[in-house]
Short mmCIF file of C-alpha atoms in Angstrom, two decimals:
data_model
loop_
_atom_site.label_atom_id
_atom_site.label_comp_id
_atom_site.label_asym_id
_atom_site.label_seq_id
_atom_site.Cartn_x
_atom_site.Cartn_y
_atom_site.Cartn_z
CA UNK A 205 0.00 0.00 0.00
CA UNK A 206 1.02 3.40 -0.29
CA UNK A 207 2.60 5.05 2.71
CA UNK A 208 0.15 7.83 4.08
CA UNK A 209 3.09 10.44 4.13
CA UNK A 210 3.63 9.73 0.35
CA UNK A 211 0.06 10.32 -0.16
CA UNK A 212 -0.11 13.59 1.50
CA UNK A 213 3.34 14.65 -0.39
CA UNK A 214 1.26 13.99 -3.62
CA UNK A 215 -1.48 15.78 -2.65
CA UNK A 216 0.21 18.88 -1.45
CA UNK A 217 1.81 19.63 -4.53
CA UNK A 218 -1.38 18.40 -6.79
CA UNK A 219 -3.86 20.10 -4.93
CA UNK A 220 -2.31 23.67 -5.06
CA UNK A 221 -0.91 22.74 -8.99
CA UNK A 222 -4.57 22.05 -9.71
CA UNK A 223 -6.06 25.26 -7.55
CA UNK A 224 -3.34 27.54 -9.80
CA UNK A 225 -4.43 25.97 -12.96
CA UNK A 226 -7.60 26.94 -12.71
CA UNK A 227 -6.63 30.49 -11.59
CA UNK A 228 -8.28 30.11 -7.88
CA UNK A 229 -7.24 31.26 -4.69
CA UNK A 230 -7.54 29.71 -1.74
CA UNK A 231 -10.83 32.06 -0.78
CA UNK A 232 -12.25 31.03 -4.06
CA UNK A 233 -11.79 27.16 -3.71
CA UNK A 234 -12.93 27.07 -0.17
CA UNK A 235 -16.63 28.94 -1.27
CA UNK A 236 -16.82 26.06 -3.92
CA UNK A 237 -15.74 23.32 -2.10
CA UNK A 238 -17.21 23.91 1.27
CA UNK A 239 -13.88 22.94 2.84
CA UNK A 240 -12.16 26.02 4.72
CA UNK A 241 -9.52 28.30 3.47
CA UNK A 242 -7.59 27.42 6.56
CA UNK A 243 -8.06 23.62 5.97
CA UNK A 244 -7.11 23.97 2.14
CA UNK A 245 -3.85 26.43 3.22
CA UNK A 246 -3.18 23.12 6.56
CA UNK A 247 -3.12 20.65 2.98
CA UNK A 248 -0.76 22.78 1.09
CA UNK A 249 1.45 22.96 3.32
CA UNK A 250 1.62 19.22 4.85
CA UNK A 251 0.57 20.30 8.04
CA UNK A 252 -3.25 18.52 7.99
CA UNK A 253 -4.16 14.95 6.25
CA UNK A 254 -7.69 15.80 4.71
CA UNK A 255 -10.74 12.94 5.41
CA UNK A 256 -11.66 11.23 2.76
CA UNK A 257 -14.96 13.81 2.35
CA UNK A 258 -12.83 16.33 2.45
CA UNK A 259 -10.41 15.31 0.04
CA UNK A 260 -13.39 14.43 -2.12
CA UNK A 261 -15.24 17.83 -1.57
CA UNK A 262 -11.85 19.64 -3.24
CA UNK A 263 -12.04 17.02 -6.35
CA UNK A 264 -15.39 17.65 -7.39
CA UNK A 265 -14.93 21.52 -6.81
CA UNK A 266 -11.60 21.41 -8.68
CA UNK A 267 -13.70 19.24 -11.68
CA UNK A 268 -10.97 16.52 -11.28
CA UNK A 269 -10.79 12.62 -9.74
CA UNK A 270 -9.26 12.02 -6.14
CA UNK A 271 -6.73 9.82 -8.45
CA UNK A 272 -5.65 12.49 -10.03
CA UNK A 273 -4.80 14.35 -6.66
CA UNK A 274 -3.07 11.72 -5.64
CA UNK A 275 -1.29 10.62 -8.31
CA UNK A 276 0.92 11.54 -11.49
CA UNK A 277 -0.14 10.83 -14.91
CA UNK A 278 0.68 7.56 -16.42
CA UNK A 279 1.08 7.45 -20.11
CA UNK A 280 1.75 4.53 -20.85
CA UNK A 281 -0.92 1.69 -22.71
CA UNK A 282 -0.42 -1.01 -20.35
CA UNK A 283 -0.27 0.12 -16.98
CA UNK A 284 -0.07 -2.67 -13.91
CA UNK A 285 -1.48 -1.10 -10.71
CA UNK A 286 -0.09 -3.59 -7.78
CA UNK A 287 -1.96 -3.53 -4.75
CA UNK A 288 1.21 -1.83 -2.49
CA UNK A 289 0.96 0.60 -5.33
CA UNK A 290 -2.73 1.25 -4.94
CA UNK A 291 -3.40 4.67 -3.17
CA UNK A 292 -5.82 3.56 -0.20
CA UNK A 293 -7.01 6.38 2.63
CA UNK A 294 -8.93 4.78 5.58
CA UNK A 295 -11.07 7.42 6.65
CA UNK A 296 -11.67 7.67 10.80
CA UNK A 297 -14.84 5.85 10.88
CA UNK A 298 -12.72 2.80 9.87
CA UNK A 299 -14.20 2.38 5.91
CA UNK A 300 -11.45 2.19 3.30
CA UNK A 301 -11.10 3.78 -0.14
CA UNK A 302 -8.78 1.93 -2.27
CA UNK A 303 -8.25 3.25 -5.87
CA UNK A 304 -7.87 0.52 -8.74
CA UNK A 305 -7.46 2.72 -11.69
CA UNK A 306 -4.31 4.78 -13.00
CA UNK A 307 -4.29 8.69 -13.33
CA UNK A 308 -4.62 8.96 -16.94
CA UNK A 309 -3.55 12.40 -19.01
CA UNK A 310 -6.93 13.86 -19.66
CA UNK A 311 -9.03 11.49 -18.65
CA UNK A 312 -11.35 12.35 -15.62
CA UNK A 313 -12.31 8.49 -14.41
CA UNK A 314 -11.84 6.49 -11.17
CA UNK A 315 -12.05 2.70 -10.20
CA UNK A 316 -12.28 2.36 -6.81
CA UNK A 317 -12.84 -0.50 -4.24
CA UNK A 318 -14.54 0.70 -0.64
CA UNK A 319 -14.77 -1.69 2.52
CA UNK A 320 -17.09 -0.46 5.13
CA UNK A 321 -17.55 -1.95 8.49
CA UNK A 322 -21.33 -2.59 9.77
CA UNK A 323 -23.47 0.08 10.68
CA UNK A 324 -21.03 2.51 9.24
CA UNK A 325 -22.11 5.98 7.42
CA UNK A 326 -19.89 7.05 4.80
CA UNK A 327 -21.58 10.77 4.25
CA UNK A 328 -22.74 12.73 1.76
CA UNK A 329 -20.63 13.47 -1.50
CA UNK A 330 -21.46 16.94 -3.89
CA UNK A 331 -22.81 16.57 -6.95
CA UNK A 332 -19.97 16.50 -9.76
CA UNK A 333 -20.25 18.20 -12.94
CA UNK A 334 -22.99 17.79 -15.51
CA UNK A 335 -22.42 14.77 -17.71
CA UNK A 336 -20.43 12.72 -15.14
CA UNK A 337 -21.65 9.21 -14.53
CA UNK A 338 -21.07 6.96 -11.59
CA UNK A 339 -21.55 3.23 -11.58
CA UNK A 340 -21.95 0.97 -8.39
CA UNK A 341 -21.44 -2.80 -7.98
CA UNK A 342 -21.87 -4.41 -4.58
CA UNK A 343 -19.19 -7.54 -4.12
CA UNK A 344 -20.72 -8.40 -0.55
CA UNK A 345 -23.27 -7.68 2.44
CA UNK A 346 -25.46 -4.28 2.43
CA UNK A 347 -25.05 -1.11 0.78
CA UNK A 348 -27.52 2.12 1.09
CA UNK A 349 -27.10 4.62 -1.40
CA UNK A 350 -29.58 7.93 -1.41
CA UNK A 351 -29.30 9.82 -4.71
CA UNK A 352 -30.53 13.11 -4.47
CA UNK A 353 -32.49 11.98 -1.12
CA UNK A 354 -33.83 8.59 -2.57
CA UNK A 355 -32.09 5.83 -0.66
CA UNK A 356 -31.48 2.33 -2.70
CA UNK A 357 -30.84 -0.95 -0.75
CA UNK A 358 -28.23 -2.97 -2.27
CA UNK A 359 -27.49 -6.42 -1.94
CA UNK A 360 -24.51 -8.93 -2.83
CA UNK A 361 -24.48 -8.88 -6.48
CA UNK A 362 -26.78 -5.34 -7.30
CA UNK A 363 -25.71 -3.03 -9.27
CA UNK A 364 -26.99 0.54 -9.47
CA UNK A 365 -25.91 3.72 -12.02
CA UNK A 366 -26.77 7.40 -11.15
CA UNK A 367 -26.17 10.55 -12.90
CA UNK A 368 -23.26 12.15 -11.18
CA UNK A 369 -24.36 15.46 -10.79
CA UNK A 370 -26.39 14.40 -7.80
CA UNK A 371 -26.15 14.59 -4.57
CA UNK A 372 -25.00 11.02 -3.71
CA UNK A 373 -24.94 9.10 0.40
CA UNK A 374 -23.21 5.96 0.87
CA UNK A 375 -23.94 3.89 4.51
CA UNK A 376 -23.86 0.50 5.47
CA UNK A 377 -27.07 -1.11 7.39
CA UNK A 378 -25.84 -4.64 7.85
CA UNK A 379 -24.33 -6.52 10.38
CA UNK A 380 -21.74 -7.34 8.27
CA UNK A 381 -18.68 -5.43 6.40
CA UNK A 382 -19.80 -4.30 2.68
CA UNK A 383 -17.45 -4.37 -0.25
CA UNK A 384 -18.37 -2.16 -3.26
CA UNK A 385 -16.63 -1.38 -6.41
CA UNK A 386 -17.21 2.31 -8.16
CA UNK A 387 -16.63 3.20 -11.44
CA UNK A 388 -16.41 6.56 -12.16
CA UNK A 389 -16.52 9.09 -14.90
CA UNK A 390 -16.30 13.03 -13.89
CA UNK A 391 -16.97 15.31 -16.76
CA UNK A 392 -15.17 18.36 -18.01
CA UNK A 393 -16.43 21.59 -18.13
CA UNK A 394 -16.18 21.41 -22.32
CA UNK A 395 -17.99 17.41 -21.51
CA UNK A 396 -20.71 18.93 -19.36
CA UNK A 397 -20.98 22.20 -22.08
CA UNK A 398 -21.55 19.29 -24.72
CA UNK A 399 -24.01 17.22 -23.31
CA UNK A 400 -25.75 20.07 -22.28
CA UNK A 401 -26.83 21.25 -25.92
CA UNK A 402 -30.37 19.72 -27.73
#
């Protein structure tokens, strides 16, 4: 797995990279992330790990993948992502993120693999750009996810798509841990501006 202190190495030079290159300050991404100024500035600078919300709230306000905080582009056609190699935050509450997919140049998309324990409430993620698409695949036990305040109950085996420019809840309701794989496309502001037209 990767070490936590490489993670938050990558994601303090990412996160401000990706802030500059979209010509924000850190006033500006705090109003459209929700996270606060002082938070983002703690990230920047090494001194705070972000939760896995957090860290989530800045990729959807930034337009971009958690991957692609976390990581460096990978160019190549074949890519092998071992699982020591496999960026992984455990949030807290005790559920795990694990990310499957490579940080591809241009491409906004994310494969991830999340354990939660039983009884366990992820939280509630923003809606992404217009145009994105999420796609969810339960492995084992029980997963609740409320799009836009309509909860689905998931079993072993169900699978359930949502636009992702909802509001989007994950929890767990078993007694059991839940494994669930997402698959993950975040749309561009010229993607969104596309699908937009008649």
């Amino acid at each position: 797995m990767v070490d936590v202190e490489e993670l938050s190495a990558r994601l303090r030079v990412r996160l401000k990279d990706e802030r500059r290159r979209r010509g924000l300050n850190l006033e500006a991404l705090a109003a459209a992330s929700g996270v606060s100024r002082s938070m983002i500035s703690d990230i920047e600078r090494g001194a705070k790990t972000p939760t896995v919300l957090v860290l989530a709230r800045l990729a959807t306000a930034l337009g971009v993948t958690v991957s692609r905080l976390l990581g460096e582009d990978q160019p190549d056609r074949v890519i092998e992502l071992r699982r020591d190699g496999q960026p992984a935050i455990t949030d807290a509450a005790g559920w795990q993120r694990r990310i499957l997919s490579p940080t591809l140049p241009g491409v906004e998309f994310e494969f991830i693999r999340t354990t939660i324990p039983a009884g366990v409430t992820l939280g509630s993620f923003a809606p992404h750009a217009v145009g994105s698409r999420e796609y969810i695949a339960v492995e084992t036990g029980e997963l609740a996810v409320t799009v836009d305040g309509v909860e689905h109950r998931l079993g072993t085996g169900d699978a359930l798509y949502y636009a992702g420019d909802a509001t989007h809840a994950f929890a767990n309701p078993g007694a059991v841990e839940c494994i669930y794989y997402t698959a993950m496309h975040v749309a561009t502001a010229h993607h969104a501006t596309t699908e937009e037209r008649p």
